PDB file of C-alpha atoms in Angstrom:
ATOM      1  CA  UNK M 231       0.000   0.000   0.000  1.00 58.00           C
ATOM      2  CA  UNK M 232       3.075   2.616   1.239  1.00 57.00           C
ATOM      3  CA  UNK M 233       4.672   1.677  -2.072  1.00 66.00           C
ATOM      4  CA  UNK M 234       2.263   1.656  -4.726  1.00 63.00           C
ATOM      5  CA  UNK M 235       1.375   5.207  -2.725  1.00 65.00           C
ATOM      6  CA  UNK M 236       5.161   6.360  -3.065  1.00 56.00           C
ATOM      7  CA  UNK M 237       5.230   5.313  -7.022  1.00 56.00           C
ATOM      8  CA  UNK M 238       1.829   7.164  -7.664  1.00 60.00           C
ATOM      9  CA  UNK M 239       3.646  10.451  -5.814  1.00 61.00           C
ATOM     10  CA  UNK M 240       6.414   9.948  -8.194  1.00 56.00           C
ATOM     11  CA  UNK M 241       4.315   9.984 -10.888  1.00 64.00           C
ATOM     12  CA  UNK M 242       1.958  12.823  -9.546  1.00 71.00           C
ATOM     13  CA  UNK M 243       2.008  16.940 -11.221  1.00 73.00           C
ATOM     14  CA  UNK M 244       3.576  17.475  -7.755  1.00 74.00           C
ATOM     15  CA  UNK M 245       6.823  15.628  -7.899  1.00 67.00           C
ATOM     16  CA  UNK M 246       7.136  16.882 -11.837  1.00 74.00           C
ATOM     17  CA  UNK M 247       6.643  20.108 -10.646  1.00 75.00           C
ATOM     18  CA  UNK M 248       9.141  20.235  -7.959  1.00 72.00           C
ATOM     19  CA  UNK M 249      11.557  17.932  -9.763  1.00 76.00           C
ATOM     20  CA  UNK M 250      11.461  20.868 -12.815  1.00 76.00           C
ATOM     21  CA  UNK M 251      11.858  23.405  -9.821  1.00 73.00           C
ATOM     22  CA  UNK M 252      14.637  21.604  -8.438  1.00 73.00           C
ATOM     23  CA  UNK M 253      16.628  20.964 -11.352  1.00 74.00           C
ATOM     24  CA  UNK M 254      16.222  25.099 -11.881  1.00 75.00           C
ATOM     25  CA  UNK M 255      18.074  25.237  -8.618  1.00 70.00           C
ATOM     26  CA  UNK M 256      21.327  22.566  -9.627  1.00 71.00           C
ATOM     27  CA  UNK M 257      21.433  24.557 -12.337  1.00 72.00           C
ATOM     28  CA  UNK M 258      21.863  27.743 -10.039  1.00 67.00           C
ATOM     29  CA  UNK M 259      24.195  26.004  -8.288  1.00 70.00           C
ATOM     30  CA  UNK M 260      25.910  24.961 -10.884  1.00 72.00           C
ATOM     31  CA  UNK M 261      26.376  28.603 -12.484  1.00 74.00           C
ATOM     32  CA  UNK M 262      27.578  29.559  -8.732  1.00 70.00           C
ATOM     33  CA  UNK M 263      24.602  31.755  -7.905  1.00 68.00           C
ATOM     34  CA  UNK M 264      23.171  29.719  -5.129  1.00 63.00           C
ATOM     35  CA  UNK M 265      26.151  30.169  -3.661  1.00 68.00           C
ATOM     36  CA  UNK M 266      27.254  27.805   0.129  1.00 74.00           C
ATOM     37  CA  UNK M 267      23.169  27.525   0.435  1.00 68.00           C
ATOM     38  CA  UNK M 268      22.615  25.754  -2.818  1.00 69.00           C
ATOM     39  CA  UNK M 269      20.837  22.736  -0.626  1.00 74.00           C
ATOM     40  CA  UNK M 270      18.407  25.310   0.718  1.00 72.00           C
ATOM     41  CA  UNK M 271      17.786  27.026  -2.503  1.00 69.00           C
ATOM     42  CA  UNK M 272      17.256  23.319  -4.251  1.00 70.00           C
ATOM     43  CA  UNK M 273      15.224  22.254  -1.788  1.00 79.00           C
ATOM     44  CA  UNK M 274      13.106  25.582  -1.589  1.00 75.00           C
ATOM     45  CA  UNK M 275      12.547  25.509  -5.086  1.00 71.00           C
ATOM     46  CA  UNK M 276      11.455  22.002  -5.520  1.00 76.00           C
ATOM     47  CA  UNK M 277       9.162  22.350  -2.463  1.00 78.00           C
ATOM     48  CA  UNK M 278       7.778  25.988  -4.189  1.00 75.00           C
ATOM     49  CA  UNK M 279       6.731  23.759  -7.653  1.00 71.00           C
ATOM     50  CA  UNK M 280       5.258  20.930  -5.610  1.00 73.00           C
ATOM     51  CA  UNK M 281       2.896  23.658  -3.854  1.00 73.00           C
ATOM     52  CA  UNK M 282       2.061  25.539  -6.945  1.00 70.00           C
ATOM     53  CA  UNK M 283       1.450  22.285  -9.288  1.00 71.00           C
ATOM     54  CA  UNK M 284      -2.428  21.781  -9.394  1.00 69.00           C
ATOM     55  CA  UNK M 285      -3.850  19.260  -7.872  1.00 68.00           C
ATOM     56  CA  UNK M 286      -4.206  15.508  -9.174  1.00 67.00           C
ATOM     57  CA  UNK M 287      -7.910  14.810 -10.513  1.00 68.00           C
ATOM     58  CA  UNK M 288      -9.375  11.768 -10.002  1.00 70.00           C
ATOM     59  CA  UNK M 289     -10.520   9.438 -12.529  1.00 72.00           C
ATOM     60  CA  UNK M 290     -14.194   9.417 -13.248  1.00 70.00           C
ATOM     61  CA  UNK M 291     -16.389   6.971 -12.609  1.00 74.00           C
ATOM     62  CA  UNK M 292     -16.943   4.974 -15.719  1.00 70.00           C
ATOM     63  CA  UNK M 293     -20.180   4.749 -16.564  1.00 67.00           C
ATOM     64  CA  UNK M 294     -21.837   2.749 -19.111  1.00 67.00           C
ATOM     65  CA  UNK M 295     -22.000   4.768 -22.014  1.00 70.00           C
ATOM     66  CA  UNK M 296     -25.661   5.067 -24.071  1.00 68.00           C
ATOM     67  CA  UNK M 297     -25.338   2.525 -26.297  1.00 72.00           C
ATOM     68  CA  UNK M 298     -24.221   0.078 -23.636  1.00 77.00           C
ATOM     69  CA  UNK M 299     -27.521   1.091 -21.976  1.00 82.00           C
ATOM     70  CA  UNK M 300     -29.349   0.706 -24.731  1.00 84.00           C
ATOM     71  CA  UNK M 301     -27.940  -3.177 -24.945  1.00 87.00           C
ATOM     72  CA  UNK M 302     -28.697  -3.755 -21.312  1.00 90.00           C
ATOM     73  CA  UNK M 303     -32.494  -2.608 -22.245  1.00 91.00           C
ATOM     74  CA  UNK M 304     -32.396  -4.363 -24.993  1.00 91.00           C
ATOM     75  CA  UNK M 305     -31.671  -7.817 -23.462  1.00 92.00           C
ATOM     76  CA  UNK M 306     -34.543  -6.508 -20.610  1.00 94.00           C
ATOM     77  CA  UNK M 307     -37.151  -5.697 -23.500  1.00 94.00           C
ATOM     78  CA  UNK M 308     -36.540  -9.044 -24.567  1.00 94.00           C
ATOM     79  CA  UNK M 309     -37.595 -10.644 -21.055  1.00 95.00           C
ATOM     80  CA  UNK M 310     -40.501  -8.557 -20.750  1.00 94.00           C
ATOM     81  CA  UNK M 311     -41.436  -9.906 -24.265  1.00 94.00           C
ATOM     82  CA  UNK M 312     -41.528 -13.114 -23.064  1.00 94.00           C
ATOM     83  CA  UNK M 313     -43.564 -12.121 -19.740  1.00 94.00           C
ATOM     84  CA  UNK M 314     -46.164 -10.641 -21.804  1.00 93.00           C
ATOM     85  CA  UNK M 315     -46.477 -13.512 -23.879  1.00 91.00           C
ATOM     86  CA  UNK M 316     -47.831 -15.795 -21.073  1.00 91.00           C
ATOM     87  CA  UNK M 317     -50.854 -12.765 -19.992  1.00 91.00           C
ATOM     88  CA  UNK M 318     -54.247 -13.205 -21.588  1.00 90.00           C
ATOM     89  CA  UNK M 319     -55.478 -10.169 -21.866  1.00 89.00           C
ATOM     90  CA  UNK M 320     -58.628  -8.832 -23.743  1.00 89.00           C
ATOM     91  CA  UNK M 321     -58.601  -8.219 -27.103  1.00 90.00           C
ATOM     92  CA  UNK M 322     -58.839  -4.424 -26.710  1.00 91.00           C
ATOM     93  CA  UNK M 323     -56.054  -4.059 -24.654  1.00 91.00           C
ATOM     94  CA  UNK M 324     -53.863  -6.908 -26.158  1.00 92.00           C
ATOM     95  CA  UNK M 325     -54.281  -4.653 -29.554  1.00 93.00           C
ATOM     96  CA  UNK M 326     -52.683  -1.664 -27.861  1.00 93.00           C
ATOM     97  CA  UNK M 327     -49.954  -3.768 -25.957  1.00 94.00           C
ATOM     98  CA  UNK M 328     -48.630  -4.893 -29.270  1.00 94.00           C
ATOM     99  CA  UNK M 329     -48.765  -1.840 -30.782  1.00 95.00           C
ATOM    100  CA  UNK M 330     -47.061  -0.320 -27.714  1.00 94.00           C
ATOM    101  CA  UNK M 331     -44.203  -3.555 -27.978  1.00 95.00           C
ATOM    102  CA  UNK M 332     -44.211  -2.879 -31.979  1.00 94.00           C
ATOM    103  CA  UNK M 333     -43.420   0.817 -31.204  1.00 93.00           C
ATOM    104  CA  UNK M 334     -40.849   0.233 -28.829  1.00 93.00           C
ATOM    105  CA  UNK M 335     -39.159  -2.616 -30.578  1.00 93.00           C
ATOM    106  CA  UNK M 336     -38.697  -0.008 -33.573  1.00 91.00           C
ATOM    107  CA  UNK M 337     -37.136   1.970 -31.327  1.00 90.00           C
ATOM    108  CA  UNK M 338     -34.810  -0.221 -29.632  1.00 89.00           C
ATOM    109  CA  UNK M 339     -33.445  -1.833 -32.802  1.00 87.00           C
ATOM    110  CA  UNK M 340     -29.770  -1.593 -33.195  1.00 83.00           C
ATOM    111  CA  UNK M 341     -28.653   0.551 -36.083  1.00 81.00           C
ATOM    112  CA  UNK M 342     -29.124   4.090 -37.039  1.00 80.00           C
ATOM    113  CA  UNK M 343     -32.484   4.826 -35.389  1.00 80.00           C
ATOM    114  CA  UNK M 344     -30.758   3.577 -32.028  1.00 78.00           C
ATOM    115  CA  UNK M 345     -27.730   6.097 -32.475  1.00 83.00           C
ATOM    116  CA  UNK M 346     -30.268   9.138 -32.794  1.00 85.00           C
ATOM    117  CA  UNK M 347     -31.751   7.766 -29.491  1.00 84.00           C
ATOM    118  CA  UNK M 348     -28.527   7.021 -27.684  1.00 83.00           C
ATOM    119  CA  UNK M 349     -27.636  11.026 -28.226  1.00 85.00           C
ATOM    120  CA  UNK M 350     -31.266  11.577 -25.902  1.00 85.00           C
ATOM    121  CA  UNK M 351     -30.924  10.372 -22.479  1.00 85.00           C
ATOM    122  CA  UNK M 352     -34.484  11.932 -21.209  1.00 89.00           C
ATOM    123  CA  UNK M 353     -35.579   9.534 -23.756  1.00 88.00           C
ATOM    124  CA  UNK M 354     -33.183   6.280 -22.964  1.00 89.00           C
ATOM    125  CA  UNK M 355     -34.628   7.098 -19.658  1.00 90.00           C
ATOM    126  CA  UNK M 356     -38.305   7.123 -20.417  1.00 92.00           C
ATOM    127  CA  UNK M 357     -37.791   3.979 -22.579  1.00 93.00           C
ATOM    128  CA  UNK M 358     -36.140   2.239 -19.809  1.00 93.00           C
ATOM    129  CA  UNK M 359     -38.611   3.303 -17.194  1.00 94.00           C
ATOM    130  CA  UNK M 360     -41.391   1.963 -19.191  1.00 95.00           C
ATOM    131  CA  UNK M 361     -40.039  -0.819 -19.978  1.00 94.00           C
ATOM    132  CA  UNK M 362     -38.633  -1.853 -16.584  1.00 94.00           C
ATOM    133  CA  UNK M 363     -41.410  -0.476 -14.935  1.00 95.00           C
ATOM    134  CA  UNK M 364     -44.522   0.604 -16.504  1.00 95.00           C
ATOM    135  CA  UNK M 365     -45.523  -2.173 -18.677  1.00 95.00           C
ATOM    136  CA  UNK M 366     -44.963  -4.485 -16.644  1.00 95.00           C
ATOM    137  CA  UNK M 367     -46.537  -2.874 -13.555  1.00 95.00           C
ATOM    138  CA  UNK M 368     -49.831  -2.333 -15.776  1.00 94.00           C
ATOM    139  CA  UNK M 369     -49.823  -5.803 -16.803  1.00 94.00           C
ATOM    140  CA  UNK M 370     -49.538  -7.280 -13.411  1.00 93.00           C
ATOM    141  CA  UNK M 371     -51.508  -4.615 -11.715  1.00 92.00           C
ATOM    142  CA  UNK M 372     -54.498  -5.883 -14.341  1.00 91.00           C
ATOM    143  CA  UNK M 373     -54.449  -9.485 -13.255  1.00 89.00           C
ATOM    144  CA  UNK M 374     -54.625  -9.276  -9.994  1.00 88.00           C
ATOM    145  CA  UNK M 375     -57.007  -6.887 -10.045  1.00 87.00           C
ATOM    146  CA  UNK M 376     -58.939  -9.054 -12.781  1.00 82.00           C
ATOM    147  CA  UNK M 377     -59.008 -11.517 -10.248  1.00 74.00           C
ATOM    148  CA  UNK M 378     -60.760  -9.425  -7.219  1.00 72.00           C
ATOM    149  CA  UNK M 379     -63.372  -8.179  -9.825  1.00 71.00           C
ATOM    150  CA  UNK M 380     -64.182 -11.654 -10.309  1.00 67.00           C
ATOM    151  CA  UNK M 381     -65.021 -11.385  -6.516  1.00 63.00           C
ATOM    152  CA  UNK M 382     -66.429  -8.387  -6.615  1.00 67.00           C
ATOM    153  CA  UNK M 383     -68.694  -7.841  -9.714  1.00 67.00           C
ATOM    154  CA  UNK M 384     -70.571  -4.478 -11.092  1.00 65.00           C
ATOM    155  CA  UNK M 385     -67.083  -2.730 -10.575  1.00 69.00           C
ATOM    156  CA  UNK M 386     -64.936  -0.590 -12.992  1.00 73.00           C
ATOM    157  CA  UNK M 387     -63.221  -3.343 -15.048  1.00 79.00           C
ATOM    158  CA  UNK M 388     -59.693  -3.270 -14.867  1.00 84.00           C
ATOM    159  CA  UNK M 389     -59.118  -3.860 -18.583  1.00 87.00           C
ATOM    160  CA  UNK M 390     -60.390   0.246 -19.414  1.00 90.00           C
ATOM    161  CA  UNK M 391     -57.971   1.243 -16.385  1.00 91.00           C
ATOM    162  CA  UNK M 392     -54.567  -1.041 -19.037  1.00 92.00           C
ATOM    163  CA  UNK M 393     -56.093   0.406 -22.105  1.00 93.00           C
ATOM    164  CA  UNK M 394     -56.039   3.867 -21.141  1.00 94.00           C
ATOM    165  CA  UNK M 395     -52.678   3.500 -19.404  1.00 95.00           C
ATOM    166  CA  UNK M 396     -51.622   1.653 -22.437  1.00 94.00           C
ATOM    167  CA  UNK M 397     -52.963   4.597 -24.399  1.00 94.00           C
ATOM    168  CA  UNK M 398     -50.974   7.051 -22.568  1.00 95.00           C
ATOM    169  CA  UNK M 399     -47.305   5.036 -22.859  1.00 95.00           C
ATOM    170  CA  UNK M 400     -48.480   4.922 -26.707  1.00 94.00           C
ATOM    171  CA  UNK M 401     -48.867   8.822 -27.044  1.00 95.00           C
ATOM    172  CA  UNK M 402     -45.678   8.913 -24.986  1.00 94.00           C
ATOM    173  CA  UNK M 403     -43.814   7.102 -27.454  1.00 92.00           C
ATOM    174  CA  UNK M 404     -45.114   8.690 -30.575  1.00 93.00           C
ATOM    175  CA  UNK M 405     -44.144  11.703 -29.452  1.00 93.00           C
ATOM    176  CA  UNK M 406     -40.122  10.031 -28.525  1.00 90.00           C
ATOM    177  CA  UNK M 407     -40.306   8.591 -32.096  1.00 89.00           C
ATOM    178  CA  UNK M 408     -41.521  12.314 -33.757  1.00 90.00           C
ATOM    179  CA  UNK M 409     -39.075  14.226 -31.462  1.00 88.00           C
ATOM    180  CA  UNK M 410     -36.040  11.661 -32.985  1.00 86.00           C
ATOM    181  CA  UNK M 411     -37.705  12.089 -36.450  1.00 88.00           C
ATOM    182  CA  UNK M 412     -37.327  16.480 -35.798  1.00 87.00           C
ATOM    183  CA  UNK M 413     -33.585  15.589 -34.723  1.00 83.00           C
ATOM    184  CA  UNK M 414     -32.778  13.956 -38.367  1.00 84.00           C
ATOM    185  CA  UNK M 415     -34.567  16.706 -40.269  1.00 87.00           C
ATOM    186  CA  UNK M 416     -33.205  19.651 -38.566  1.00 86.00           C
ATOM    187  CA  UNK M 417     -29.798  17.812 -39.428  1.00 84.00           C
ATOM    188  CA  UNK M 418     -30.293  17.127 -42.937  1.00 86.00           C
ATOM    189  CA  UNK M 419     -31.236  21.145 -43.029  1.00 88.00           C
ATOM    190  CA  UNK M 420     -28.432  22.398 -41.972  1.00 88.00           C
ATOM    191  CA  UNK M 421     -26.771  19.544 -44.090  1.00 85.00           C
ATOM    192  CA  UNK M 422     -28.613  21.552 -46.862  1.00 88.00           C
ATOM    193  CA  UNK M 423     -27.721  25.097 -45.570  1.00 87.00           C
ATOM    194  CA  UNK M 424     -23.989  23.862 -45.315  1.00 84.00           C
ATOM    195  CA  UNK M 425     -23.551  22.746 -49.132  1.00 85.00           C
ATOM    196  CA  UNK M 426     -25.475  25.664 -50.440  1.00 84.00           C
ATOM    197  CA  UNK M 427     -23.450  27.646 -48.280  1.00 85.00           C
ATOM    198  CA  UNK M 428     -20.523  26.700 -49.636  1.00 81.00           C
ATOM    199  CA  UNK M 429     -21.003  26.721 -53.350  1.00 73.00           C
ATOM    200  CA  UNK M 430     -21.966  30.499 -52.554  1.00 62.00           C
TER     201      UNK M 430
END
């Protein structure tokens, strides 16, 4: 631990710095202007660079970056795929669930549609919240309430309570997919702007 401390020092701004600083002083020395104090005036200036070097900075933390998150979601889209396909569920609301899954497995798909989305991280996040989180909690929060209405008849069934949540991740996602669609068109404009730009 002392040692690999002691090498990292060597290596450090601080010991460059004062090592520079010091050599300014041998050299001092050398020319005879340091005079019968030349260990003071060696050791004062290497001790003057190692205060005035700036500080080390510490690595940062490595984070996944977007597209790794995007093939962790990926590989979680793919389990919640399989969930889904063990739930009956109505025909209404099975219409707008694979709709929903259709949606969001266009926007997951590797290539260049995933690169636009990678460059978003509100919407990495809001994919990866509903996919983590909000489908499945609708899903599951339908069956088991499916099964107390059974109980409980005359109540609000629980399938309008999916479709409308359903309805609302759709919207949600439409709007992801148009906002992504804006980012590629405002590009290829100033694409445009550039070439006429430069032919003058």
């Amino acid at each position: 631990m002392a040692t690999s401390r002691f090498l990292g020092y060597l290596e450090s701004r601080k010991n460059i710095a004062g090592s520079a600083c010091g050599l300014a002083g041998l050299v001092l020395t050398f020319t005879g202007a340091a005079g019968p104090y030349w260990p003071v005036v060696v050791t004062g200036l290497y001790a003057a660079g190692a205060l005035i070097a700036p500080p080390e900075r510490p690595p940062l933390p490595d984070f996944p970056d977007p597209s790794a998150q995007l093939d962790e979601l990926r590989a979680d889209f793919g389990r919640l795929r399989d969930y889904l396909a063990d739930v009956e569920l109505p025909p209404a609301a099975s219409g707008r669930l694979t709709e929903l899954t259709d949606l969001l497995t266009a926007l997951l798909d590797p290539g260049w549609v995933a690169e636009v989305l990678a460059q978003d991280p509100e919407g990495v996040h809001a994919l990866s919240r509903a996919v983590r989180q909000d489908v499945p909690e609708a899903v599951d929060t339908f069956v088991r309430t499916r099964w107390w209405t059974r109980l409980t008849p005359g109540t609000d069934p629980p399938e309008r309570h999916l479709e409308r949540q359903l309805s609302v991740l759709q919207e949600e996602f439409t709007a992801l997919a148009a906002t992504l669609r804006d980012v590629e068109a405002r590009r290829q404009e100033s694409h445009t702007r550039y070439l006429e730009g430069r032919s003058g």
